[in-house]
Structures are given as structure tokens and as C-alpha cells.
């Protein structure tokens, strides 16, 4: 049992596991910020530009016997609905999160030097073994290279 616990402790304390845990916590907090940004800052002006539309209140009632004017009323009455407006908001949130992650990763990539392109390996035309670019004779088959 002690060996199991010490192995588990080593696993948990590895850098990449801790980094991943921190990433999940920060990601959850970032998701709340983006959700708030979409709900309270982006969607209202977008709704105004589209003629006063509130996406969060777009829904389809699946019941033929009950009716509701708003999504909140339908949910309060327990009416089954397809809340496609909430889906639209979620898609917009996803796109904003994806854009933010792209910008961050792109910025991080500028901190690291670009890898040099490895030149194409020259091969002997006779034995097809790799040879030095300046070689005049193949070190494997000893053929004279006239290229």
C-alpha cells in the first residue's frame, strides 16, 4: 500500500499533471468571464443591430397543449422546449474562447525561436544510402557521384 501511495504521489507531483490541473482551473474561470462577456456585452448590441432580438429567448415549444411567451415561463411550467437561442449563445462563446486561445498560443509561439528547416538529404543514386552534400564518392558503395 505504501508503494502504491508513493507512486501516486510521484504521479500527482509531476509537472505536467500540475500544469494541466492549473490549466483546467484557469480555463473554468476564463469560461465564466467569456460567458459573461457574450451574455452581457456582445449579445445585447448584436440583438439591437438585428432589430431588438434576444437570442437567449429563442426556443421551440415541443408541447401542443401548453404555451409560454418566454423561455423562463416555459421552464417554470415544465414545458419541454428546444432552446436554440441558448445554443447560439454557446456557439458564440466557443468562438470567442477559440479566438482567445488562438491569440494566446500565437503570442506564445513568438517567444520560441523558429526551427531551422532541415535540408533535404542527398542520396547515392546507386545504393540509395544518405550521403553528405559535398561528397564526390559514396561512403557505402564507393561509387563516384557525378551529380
Tab-separated table of C-alpha atoms in Angstrom:
chain	number	residue	atom	x	y	z
A	1	UNK	CA	0.000	0.000	0.000
A	2	UNK	CA	2.871	2.380	0.815
A	3	UNK	CA	4.425	1.750	-2.595
A	4	UNK	CA	1.102	2.496	-4.275
A	5	UNK	CA	0.700	5.779	-2.367
A	6	UNK	CA	4.263	6.902	-3.058
A	7	UNK	CA	3.830	6.087	-6.755
A	8	UNK	CA	0.555	8.009	-6.805
A	9	UNK	CA	2.241	10.966	-5.080
A	10	UNK	CA	5.017	10.966	-7.715
A	11	UNK	CA	2.373	10.886	-10.462
A	12	UNK	CA	0.415	13.799	-8.977
A	13	UNK	CA	3.505	15.902	-8.337
A	14	UNK	CA	4.834	15.596	-11.881
A	15	UNK	CA	4.962	18.951	-13.599
A	16	UNK	CA	2.610	18.191	-16.462
A	17	UNK	CA	-0.175	16.942	-14.163
A	18	UNK	CA	0.046	20.096	-12.046
A	19	UNK	CA	0.163	22.242	-15.167
A	20	UNK	CA	-2.916	20.502	-16.506
A	21	UNK	CA	-4.783	20.975	-13.206
A	22	UNK	CA	-3.911	24.671	-13.156
A	23	UNK	CA	-4.990	24.941	-16.795
A	24	UNK	CA	-8.383	23.400	-16.005
A	25	UNK	CA	-8.987	25.794	-13.093
A	26	UNK	CA	-7.899	28.853	-15.087
A	27	UNK	CA	-9.915	27.610	-18.076
A	28	UNK	CA	-13.051	27.310	-15.945
A	29	UNK	CA	-12.601	30.849	-14.654
A	30	UNK	CA	-11.880	32.111	-18.177
A	31	UNK	CA	-15.020	30.365	-19.425
A	32	UNK	CA	-17.121	32.269	-16.879
A	33	UNK	CA	-15.566	35.548	-17.984
A	34	UNK	CA	-16.238	34.801	-21.652
A	35	UNK	CA	-19.773	33.662	-20.879
A	36	UNK	CA	-20.403	36.943	-19.088
A	37	UNK	CA	-18.813	38.869	-21.967
A	38	UNK	CA	-21.076	37.180	-24.506
A	39	UNK	CA	-24.271	37.388	-22.437
A	40	UNK	CA	-23.973	40.926	-21.131
A	41	UNK	CA	-21.722	42.802	-23.573
A	42	UNK	CA	-21.712	41.209	-27.047
A	43	UNK	CA	-25.228	39.821	-27.444
A	44	UNK	CA	-27.229	42.949	-26.434
A	45	UNK	CA	-25.673	45.215	-29.132
A	46	UNK	CA	-25.861	42.360	-31.623
A	47	UNK	CA	-29.542	41.956	-30.776
A	48	UNK	CA	-30.101	45.700	-31.255
A	49	UNK	CA	-28.305	45.613	-34.614
A	50	UNK	CA	-30.589	42.750	-35.638
A	51	UNK	CA	-33.752	44.620	-34.650
A	52	UNK	CA	-34.005	44.072	-30.891
A	53	UNK	CA	-33.594	40.307	-30.977
A	54	UNK	CA	-32.729	38.490	-27.738
A	55	UNK	CA	-31.091	35.209	-28.760
A	56	UNK	CA	-31.351	33.741	-25.275
A	57	UNK	CA	-35.143	33.797	-25.590
A	58	UNK	CA	-35.326	31.822	-28.850
A	59	UNK	CA	-36.986	28.476	-28.266
A	60	UNK	CA	-39.365	25.959	-29.790
A	61	UNK	CA	-42.122	24.516	-27.614
A	62	UNK	CA	-42.420	20.757	-28.020
A	63	UNK	CA	-45.811	20.511	-26.330
A	64	UNK	CA	-49.015	21.038	-28.317
A	65	UNK	CA	-51.175	21.608	-25.249
A	66	UNK	CA	-49.173	24.191	-23.294
A	67	UNK	CA	-47.971	27.636	-24.374
A	68	UNK	CA	-45.486	30.146	-22.966
A	69	UNK	CA	-44.347	33.581	-24.049
A	70	UNK	CA	-40.779	33.347	-22.808
A	71	UNK	CA	-38.246	30.631	-22.169
A	72	UNK	CA	-38.381	31.361	-18.436
A	73	UNK	CA	-42.161	30.820	-18.410
A	74	UNK	CA	-41.813	27.566	-20.334
A	75	UNK	CA	-39.155	26.290	-17.948
A	76	UNK	CA	-41.229	27.341	-14.913
A	77	UNK	CA	-44.213	25.391	-16.266
A	78	UNK	CA	-42.044	22.393	-17.115
A	79	UNK	CA	-42.832	22.599	-20.809
A	80	UNK	CA	-40.328	20.710	-22.962
A	81	UNK	CA	-38.534	23.129	-25.288
A	82	UNK	CA	-35.625	23.297	-27.689
A	83	UNK	CA	-33.713	26.385	-26.534
A	84	UNK	CA	-31.795	27.055	-29.736
A	85	UNK	CA	-31.105	30.665	-28.676
A	86	UNK	CA	-29.026	29.396	-25.758
A	87	UNK	CA	-27.210	27.188	-28.271
A	88	UNK	CA	-26.447	30.226	-30.438
A	89	UNK	CA	-25.031	31.999	-27.364
A	90	UNK	CA	-22.924	28.943	-26.549
A	91	UNK	CA	-21.566	28.770	-30.103
A	92	UNK	CA	-20.599	32.443	-29.930
A	93	UNK	CA	-18.928	31.823	-26.540
A	94	UNK	CA	-16.996	28.930	-28.068
A	95	UNK	CA	-15.835	31.062	-30.990
A	96	UNK	CA	-14.634	33.789	-28.635
A	97	UNK	CA	-12.802	31.253	-26.448
A	98	UNK	CA	-11.248	29.672	-29.543
A	99	UNK	CA	-10.154	33.105	-30.781
A	100	UNK	CA	-8.650	33.968	-27.392
A	101	UNK	CA	-6.785	30.648	-27.208
A	102	UNK	CA	-5.525	31.160	-30.764
A	103	UNK	CA	-4.230	34.650	-29.915
A	104	UNK	CA	-2.526	33.399	-26.738
A	105	UNK	CA	-0.891	30.411	-28.474
A	106	UNK	CA	0.179	32.603	-31.374
A	107	UNK	CA	1.759	35.041	-28.925
A	108	UNK	CA	3.494	32.227	-27.018
A	109	UNK	CA	4.929	30.906	-30.286
A	110	UNK	CA	6.669	34.243	-30.848
A	111	UNK	CA	8.721	33.645	-27.682
A	112	UNK	CA	10.292	30.484	-29.078
A	113	UNK	CA	12.821	30.606	-31.904
A	114	UNK	CA	11.685	29.184	-35.199
A	115	UNK	CA	13.166	25.814	-36.022
A	116	UNK	CA	15.531	25.822	-38.942
A	117	UNK	CA	14.445	23.800	-41.902
A	118	UNK	CA	16.434	20.627	-42.254
A	119	UNK	CA	17.888	20.460	-45.753
A	120	UNK	CA	16.791	17.573	-47.914
A	121	UNK	CA	19.057	14.576	-47.502
A	122	UNK	CA	21.096	13.709	-50.576
A	123	UNK	CA	21.104	10.023	-51.519
A	124	UNK	CA	23.534	7.975	-53.548
A	125	UNK	CA	21.983	7.302	-56.989
A	126	UNK	CA	23.311	3.725	-56.905
A	127	UNK	CA	22.749	2.325	-53.407
A	128	UNK	CA	20.214	4.969	-52.204
A	129	UNK	CA	22.081	5.454	-48.897
A	130	UNK	CA	22.279	9.006	-47.484
A	131	UNK	CA	25.495	10.850	-48.283
A	132	UNK	CA	26.999	14.245	-47.425
A	133	UNK	CA	26.031	17.138	-49.678
A	134	UNK	CA	29.649	17.745	-50.730
A	135	UNK	CA	30.551	14.059	-51.240
A	136	UNK	CA	32.043	13.027	-54.574
A	137	UNK	CA	32.118	9.352	-53.661
A	138	UNK	CA	29.565	7.275	-51.745
A	139	UNK	CA	30.973	6.044	-48.398
A	140	UNK	CA	28.689	2.986	-48.559
A	141	UNK	CA	29.152	1.594	-52.062
A	142	UNK	CA	32.177	3.708	-53.083
A	143	UNK	CA	30.534	4.776	-56.343
A	144	UNK	CA	31.702	8.031	-57.867
A	145	UNK	CA	28.965	10.638	-57.537
A	146	UNK	CA	28.858	12.888	-60.590
A	147	UNK	CA	25.823	14.992	-59.656
